[in-house]
GROMACS .gro file of C-alpha atoms in nm:
model
  341
    1MET     CA    1  12.782  19.267   7.276
    2THR     CA    2  12.935  18.926   7.202
    3ASP     CA    3  12.910  18.803   6.842
    4ALA     CA    4  12.677  18.510   6.791
    5PRO     CA    5  12.873  18.185   6.835
    6SER     CA    6  12.951  17.979   6.528
    7PHE     CA    7  13.009  17.607   6.491
    8ALA     CA    8  13.233  17.434   6.237
    9VAL     CA    9  13.291  17.076   6.126
   10ILE     CA   10  13.645  16.969   6.028
   11SER     CA   11  13.677  16.648   5.827
   12GLY     CA   12  13.937  16.376   5.854
   13ALA     CA   13  14.077  16.486   5.518
   14GLN     CA   14  14.135  16.835   5.657
   15VAL     CA   15  14.293  16.695   5.974
   16HIS     CA   16  14.526  16.477   5.767
   17GLU     CA   17  14.625  16.774   5.552
   18ALA     CA   18  14.705  16.980   5.862
   19VAL     CA   19  14.928  16.722   6.037
   20SER     CA   20  15.074  16.505   5.760
   21GLY     CA   21  15.447  16.560   5.711
   22ARG     CA   22  15.468  16.776   6.023
   23GLU     CA   23  15.578  16.506   6.267
   24PRO     CA   24  15.851  16.713   6.441
   25GLN     CA   25  15.612  17.008   6.479
   26VAL     CA   26  15.332  16.793   6.623
   27THR     CA   27  15.581  16.629   6.860
   28ARG     CA   28  15.691  16.971   6.988
   29MET     CA   29  15.321  17.052   7.043
   30ILE     CA   30  15.283  16.735   7.248
   31GLU     CA   31  15.594  16.820   7.450
   32ALA     CA   32  15.451  17.166   7.524
   33ALA     CA   33  15.123  17.008   7.638
   34TYR     CA   34  15.310  16.766   7.867
   35ARG     CA   35  15.496  17.059   8.018
   36LEU     CA   36  15.172  17.252   8.077
   37HIS     CA   37  15.027  16.939   8.239
   38GLY     CA   38  15.334  16.896   8.460
   39GLU     CA   39  15.311  17.261   8.562
   40GLY     CA   40  14.947  17.222   8.669
   41ARG     CA   41  14.807  17.431   8.385
   42THR     CA   42  14.564  17.169   8.261
   43VAL     CA   43  14.254  16.991   8.384
   44ASN     CA   44  14.242  16.624   8.289
   45PRO     CA   45  13.966  16.429   8.469
   46ASP     CA   46  13.938  16.053   8.455
   47SER     CA   47  13.838  15.901   8.125
   48TYR     CA   48  13.491  15.747   8.126
   49PHE     CA   49  13.446  15.402   7.972
   50LEU     CA   50  13.111  15.312   7.819
   51ARG     CA   51  13.097  14.931   7.803
   52PHE     CA   52  12.832  14.687   7.680
   53PRO     CA   53  12.737  14.366   7.865
   54ASP     CA   54  12.660  14.182   7.542
   55ARG     CA   55  12.979  14.301   7.365
   56PRO     CA   56  13.261  14.299   7.622
   57ALA     CA   57  13.537  14.361   7.364
   58ASP     CA   58  13.384  14.691   7.257
   59ARG     CA   59  13.398  15.026   7.434
   60ILE     CA   60  13.354  15.399   7.381
   61ILE     CA   61  13.566  15.635   7.589
   62ALA     CA   62  13.506  15.998   7.684
   63LEU     CA   63  13.818  16.208   7.754
   64PRO     CA   64  13.731  16.557   7.882
   65ALA     CA   65  14.011  16.808   7.930
   66SER     CA   66  14.116  17.172   7.946
   67VAL     CA   67  14.447  17.332   7.851
   68GLN     CA   68  14.573  17.680   7.933
   69GLY     CA   69  14.865  17.860   7.766
   70GLU     CA   70  14.865  17.910   7.390
   71VAL     CA   71  14.622  17.619   7.343
   72ASP     CA   72  14.354  17.790   7.558
   73VAL     CA   73  14.065  17.554   7.498
   74HIS     CA   74  13.828  17.314   7.673
   75GLY     CA   75  13.697  17.003   7.503
   76ILE     CA   76  13.625  16.633   7.493
   77LYS     CA   77  13.724  16.339   7.274
   78TRP     CA   78  13.468  16.061   7.219
   79ILE     CA   79  13.654  15.758   7.084
   80SER     CA   80  13.524  15.408   7.018
   81SER     CA   81  13.717  15.083   7.001
   82PHE     CA   82  13.535  14.800   6.824
   83PRO     CA   83  13.801  14.535   6.743
   84GLY     CA   84  13.558  14.339   6.524
   85ASN     CA   85  13.571  14.620   6.268
   86VAL     CA   86  13.909  14.497   6.145
   87ALA     CA   87  13.761  14.175   6.005
   88ASN     CA   88  13.511  14.388   5.813
   89GLY     CA   89  13.781  14.599   5.652
   90ILE     CA   90  13.743  14.919   5.851
   91PRO     CA   91  13.964  15.053   6.135
   92ARG     CA   92  13.903  14.943   6.491
   93ALA     CA   93  13.882  15.300   6.629
   94SER     CA   94  13.669  15.598   6.531
   95ALA     CA   95  13.643  15.931   6.707
   96VAL     CA   96  13.518  16.286   6.715
   97LEU     CA   97  13.642  16.575   6.926
   98ILE     CA   98  13.455  16.885   7.041
   99LEU     CA   99  13.634  17.213   7.116
  100ASN     CA  100  13.475  17.460   7.360
  101ASP     CA  101  13.549  17.829   7.394
  102THR     CA  102  13.713  17.908   7.729
  103ALA     CA  103  13.526  18.240   7.771
  104THR     CA  104  13.170  18.133   7.688
  105GLY     CA  105  13.180  17.753   7.711
  106TYR     CA  106  13.015  17.731   7.368
  107PRO     CA  107  13.136  17.444   7.149
  108PHE     CA  108  13.284  17.595   6.834
  109ALA     CA  109  13.411  17.296   6.637
  110CYS     CA  110  13.369  16.923   6.585
  111LEU     CA  111  13.672  16.746   6.438
  112GLU     CA  112  13.715  16.394   6.306
  113SER     CA  113  13.957  16.267   6.567
  114SER     CA  114  14.087  15.920   6.486
  115ILE     CA  115  14.378  16.087   6.305
  116ILE     CA  116  14.431  16.335   6.590
  117SER     CA  117  14.427  16.047   6.838
  118ALA     CA  118  14.675  15.843   6.636
  119ALA     CA  119  14.904  16.143   6.583
  120ARG     CA  120  14.910  16.245   6.947
  121THR     CA  121  14.966  15.885   7.059
  122ALA     CA  122  15.253  15.843   6.814
  123ALA     CA  123  15.405  16.182   6.894
  124SER     CA  124  15.391  16.104   7.266
  125ALA     CA  125  15.568  15.771   7.216
  126ALA     CA  126  15.829  15.920   6.982
  127LEU     CA  127  15.896  16.202   7.230
  128ALA     CA  128  15.947  15.941   7.503
  129ALA     CA  129  16.171  15.729   7.281
  130VAL     CA  130  16.401  16.020   7.192
  131THR     CA  131  16.406  16.167   7.544
  132LEU     CA  132  16.474  15.834   7.718
  133ALA     CA  133  16.726  15.714   7.458
  134GLU     CA  134  16.925  16.036   7.495
  135ALA     CA  135  16.921  15.997   7.874
  136ARG     CA  136  17.051  15.641   7.840
  137GLY     CA  137  17.320  15.748   7.595
  138VAL     CA  138  17.229  15.481   7.339
  139ARG     CA  139  17.014  15.528   7.029
  140PRO     CA  140  16.823  15.211   6.941
  141ARG     CA  141  16.908  15.056   6.603
  142ARG     CA  142  16.679  14.751   6.616
  143VAL     CA  143  16.305  14.822   6.648
  144GLY     CA  144  16.024  14.570   6.684
  145PHE     CA  145  15.650  14.627   6.641
  146ILE     CA  146  15.403  14.400   6.820
  147GLY     CA  147  15.058  14.472   6.675
  148VAL     CA  148  15.055  14.633   6.331
  149GLY     CA  149  14.739  14.839   6.287
  150LEU     CA  150  14.698  15.206   6.208
  151ILE     CA  151  14.855  15.313   6.538
  152ALA     CA  152  15.169  15.112   6.461
  153ARG     CA  153  15.197  15.285   6.124
  154TYR     CA  154  15.170  15.627   6.289
  155LEU     CA  155  15.419  15.523   6.556
  156HIS     CA  156  15.673  15.429   6.291
  157THR     CA  157  15.611  15.754   6.102
  158TYR     CA  158  15.671  15.960   6.415
  159LEU     CA  159  15.979  15.764   6.523
  160ALA     CA  160  16.130  15.821   6.178
  161GLY     CA  161  16.007  16.180   6.170
  162ASN     CA  162  16.195  16.248   6.493
  163GLY     CA  163  16.525  16.127   6.354
  164LEU     CA  164  16.540  15.763   6.468
  165GLU     CA  165  16.701  15.536   6.208
  166PHE     CA  166  16.700  15.157   6.222
  167ASP     CA  167  16.922  14.886   6.077
  168GLU     CA  168  16.674  14.611   6.163
  169LEU     CA  169  16.294  14.622   6.191
  170GLY     CA  170  16.091  14.336   6.337
  171VAL     CA  171  15.720  14.269   6.297
  172PHE     CA  172  15.485  14.041   6.489
  173ASP     CA  173  15.107  14.019   6.470
  174LEU     CA  174  14.861  13.740   6.542
  175SER     CA  175  14.746  13.782   6.182
  176ARG     CA  176  15.011  13.677   5.931
  177GLU     CA  177  14.829  13.874   5.662
  178HIS     CA  178  14.849  14.193   5.868
  179ALA     CA  179  15.214  14.129   5.951
  180GLU     CA  180  15.295  14.092   5.581
  181GLY     CA  181  15.106  14.411   5.501
  182PHE     CA  182  15.304  14.605   5.760
  183GLN     CA  183  15.625  14.445   5.637
  184GLY     CA  184  15.546  14.577   5.289
  185TYR     CA  185  15.482  14.925   5.427
  186LEU     CA  186  15.813  14.925   5.616
  187GLU     CA  187  16.006  14.799   5.312
  188ARG     CA  188  15.868  15.092   5.110
  189THR     CA  189  15.977  15.346   5.370
  190GLU     CA  190  16.288  15.204   5.541
  191LYS     CA  191  16.637  15.104   5.432
  192GLY     CA  192  16.686  14.852   5.714
  193GLU     CA  193  16.610  14.481   5.695
  194VAL     CA  194  16.249  14.392   5.784
  195THR     CA  195  16.175  14.054   5.945
  196ILE     CA  196  15.844  13.894   6.042
  197HIS     CA  197  15.881  13.705   6.371
  198GLY     CA  198  15.688  13.396   6.466
  199SER     CA  199  15.627  13.509   6.824
  200ALA     CA  200  15.630  13.817   7.043
  201GLU     CA  201  15.909  13.656   7.245
  202SER     CA  202  16.134  13.619   6.940
  203LEU     CA  203  16.079  13.981   6.844
  204ILE     CA  204  16.145  14.111   7.197
  205THR     CA  205  16.485  13.943   7.231
  206ALA     CA  206  16.589  14.074   6.886
  207SER     CA  207  16.496  14.440   6.950
  208ASP     CA  208  16.649  14.737   7.133
  209LEU     CA  209  16.326  14.936   7.099
  210ILE     CA  210  15.997  14.746   7.135
  211VAL     CA  211  15.663  14.899   7.040
  212PHE     CA  212  15.343  14.740   7.175
  213ALA     CA  213  15.038  14.855   6.977
  214THR     CA  214  14.791  14.569   7.027
  215VAL     CA  215  14.431  14.535   7.139
  216ALA     CA  216  14.526  14.296   7.422
  217GLY     CA  217  14.293  14.311   7.719
  218GLU     CA  218  14.528  14.128   7.955
  219PRO     CA  219  14.900  14.044   7.973
  220HIS     CA  220  15.029  13.801   7.712
  221VAL     CA  221  15.405  13.851   7.770
  222HIS     CA  222  15.506  13.710   8.108
  223ASP     CA  223  15.878  13.635   8.140
  224PRO     CA  224  16.104  13.917   8.269
  225ALA     CA  225  16.407  13.726   8.133
  226LEU     CA  226  16.299  13.828   7.781
  227PHE     CA  227  16.406  14.182   7.871
  228ALA     CA  228  16.748  14.091   8.010
  229HIS     CA  229  16.913  14.291   7.728
  230ASN     CA  230  16.759  14.609   7.880
  231PRO     CA  231  16.556  14.739   7.586
  232LEU     CA  232  16.346  15.055   7.570
  233VAL     CA  233  15.977  14.959   7.561
  234LEU     CA  234  15.695  15.180   7.433
  235HIS     CA  235  15.403  15.007   7.603
  236VAL     CA  236  15.139  15.204   7.414
  237SER     CA  237  14.862  14.944   7.441
  238LEU     CA  238  14.911  14.927   7.819
  239ARG     CA  239  14.798  14.571   7.893
  240ASP     CA  240  15.059  14.351   7.727
  241LEU     CA  241  15.313  14.302   8.007
  242SER     CA  242  15.280  14.090   8.320
  243PRO     CA  243  15.315  14.257   8.662
  244GLU     CA  244  15.644  14.069   8.704
  245ILE     CA  245  15.791  14.244   8.399
  246ILE     CA  246  15.666  14.583   8.519
  247LEU     CA  247  15.809  14.525   8.866
  248SER     CA  248  16.153  14.436   8.727
  249SER     CA  249  16.170  14.743   8.499
  250PHE     CA  250  16.231  15.117   8.525
  251ASN     CA  251  15.877  15.251   8.471
  252ILE     CA  252  15.772  15.586   8.333
  253VAL     CA  253  15.409  15.689   8.274
  254ASP     CA  254  15.239  16.000   8.139
  255ASP     CA  255  15.025  16.051   8.452
  256VAL     CA  256  15.042  15.824   8.756
  257GLU     CA  257  14.679  15.854   8.866
  258HIS     CA  258  14.543  15.793   8.518
  259CYS     CA  259  14.769  15.498   8.446
  260MET     CA  260  14.672  15.317   8.766
  261LYS     CA  261  14.322  15.237   8.642
  262ALA     CA  262  14.130  15.001   8.416
  263ASN     CA  263  14.361  14.702   8.476
  264THR     CA  264  14.656  14.836   8.283
  265SER     CA  265  14.977  14.641   8.344
  266PRO     CA  266  15.101  14.904   8.597
  267HIS     CA  267  14.760  14.888   8.766
  268LEU     CA  268  14.785  14.508   8.792
  269ALA     CA  269  15.134  14.547   8.939
  270GLU     CA  270  15.001  14.793   9.196
  271GLN     CA  271  14.725  14.552   9.291
  272GLN     CA  272  14.982  14.274   9.335
  273VAL     CA  273  15.228  14.463   9.559
  274GLY     CA  274  15.000  14.723   9.718
  275HIS     CA  275  15.209  15.030   9.631
  276ARG     CA  276  15.335  15.242   9.339
  277ASP     CA  277  15.702  15.260   9.429
  278PHE     CA  278  15.792  15.077   9.107
  279VAL     CA  279  15.693  15.389   8.905
  280ALA     CA  280  16.003  15.607   8.872
  281GLY     CA  281  15.809  15.911   8.750
  282THR     CA  282  15.640  16.073   8.453
  283LEU     CA  283  15.753  16.178   8.109
  284TYR     CA  284  15.742  16.537   8.238
  285ASP     CA  285  15.994  16.433   8.504
  286ALA     CA  286  16.217  16.290   8.231
  287LEU     CA  287  16.180  16.604   8.018
  288THR     CA  288  16.281  16.827   8.308
  289GLY     CA  289  16.567  16.604   8.425
  290ALA     CA  290  16.402  16.511   8.754
  291ILE     CA  291  16.457  16.144   8.666
  292THR     CA  292  16.711  15.977   8.436
  293ALA     CA  293  16.641  15.651   8.257
  294PRO     CA  294  16.918  15.396   8.325
  295ALA     CA  295  17.100  15.195   8.057
  296ASP     CA  296  17.135  14.884   8.276
  297LYS     CA  297  16.765  14.807   8.323
  298PRO     CA  298  16.462  14.764   8.095
  299VAL     CA  299  16.285  15.100   8.058
  300VAL     CA  300  15.908  15.085   8.004
  301PHE     CA  301  15.699  15.387   7.903
  302SER     CA  302  15.327  15.324   7.965
  303PRO     CA  303  15.115  15.621   7.846
  304PHE     CA  304  14.749  15.608   7.943
  305GLY     CA  305  14.675  15.882   7.691
  306LEU     CA  306  14.577  16.228   7.811
  307GLY     CA  307  14.290  16.431   7.670
  308VAL     CA  308  14.504  16.745   7.696
  309LEU     CA  309  14.724  16.606   7.417
  310ASP     CA  310  14.423  16.564   7.187
  311LEU     CA  311  14.316  16.922   7.256
  312ALA     CA  312  14.660  17.058   7.176
  313VAL     CA  313  14.664  16.890   6.835
  314ALA     CA  314  14.297  16.970   6.765
  315ARG     CA  315  14.350  17.339   6.840
  316TYR     CA  316  14.645  17.344   6.601
  317VAL     CA  317  14.436  17.177   6.329
  318TYR     CA  318  14.151  17.426   6.382
  319ASP     CA  319  14.389  17.720   6.355
  320GLN     CA  320  14.552  17.575   6.040
  321VAL     CA  321  14.216  17.516   5.868
  322THR     CA  322  14.097  17.863   5.967
  323ALA     CA  323  14.415  18.029   5.839
  324ALA     CA  324  14.375  17.847   5.507
  325GLY     CA  325  14.022  17.990   5.471
  326GLU     CA  326  13.874  17.640   5.460
  327LEU     CA  327  13.670  17.635   5.782
  328GLN     CA  328  13.324  17.492   5.709
  329LYS     CA  329  13.073  17.655   5.944
  330VAL     CA  330  12.724  17.517   6.000
  331PRO     CA  331  12.471  17.798   5.942
  332GLY     CA  332  12.220  17.844   6.222
  333PHE     CA  333  12.371  17.570   6.441
  334PHE     CA  334  12.286  17.771   6.756
  335HIS     CA  335  11.927  17.877   6.712
  336GLU     CA  336  11.774  17.992   7.043
  337MET     CA  337  12.006  18.287   7.112
  338LYS     CA  338  11.756  18.540   7.255
  339ARG     CA  339  11.665  18.496   7.618
  340TYR     CA  340  11.300  18.593   7.578
  341GLY     CA  341  11.251  18.494   7.215
   0.00000   0.00000   0.00000
């Protein structure tokens, strides 16, 4: 007879404890999840966007997924993006994640997931940066961050945690106050010179590695000539670049079908030209050597963000908390367990 299912709640503090300082390990987890996805050992349906007619800037997104292999879990992330939160002193995004048992389907844990989401996003981008830089034969020494919220901080942590070192660091944000705050953070953690730029264009031309982590809903960078120095671009926020820039670049995505939705920059480019030939391949293709990023063309990585990555990190966190004897189970969470009472 199967033991009665249990249900646990894992706090953000516990998630932070499990992943903090383990950037290389989390990145290897993300790489393993990408490889499982590329091998067809995952299920990753379309994300579902809950939008509000009276609040068009806000949304809540459901990302269901399933991962085989050592992860061996089903689940869903439920993540909100309310940009107005920032003005009120709280982060834009909040999230929870549910893990389901693959044998019974029962949910067995709920985890605070804004940290998981930030960590998997940053690890994915850092993995792409290292993989593509090695393929190009040039390690970037000048990095620029456009948009400087929590995701940008995690992105920097994971870039540094994966061995990238920078002589120059550029910062641009529409809010001067936020730019100065991020500048202070970088100056506490980096040896290189940190500069606040007056425009995205100025930062782009001064950087070998460009990180977009904004809340832009439509392209705000339009001129392909800005990328004539052939930088590596981590287009994490997905909607910053004009179709013309996408079409003149070497494009890599995490999943082609997922990325060609919701008016991302690659999706806008597809709508403009009526095909997807401008996409060279996926990060899995780059990891396996099926494609090689060139040094003589701008290289743009546009990750839509796969639920399978969240599950991989969440499963690791659950196992870490369990091993530490700190799993907080909810007594009697499943109540009606007898078929006939």
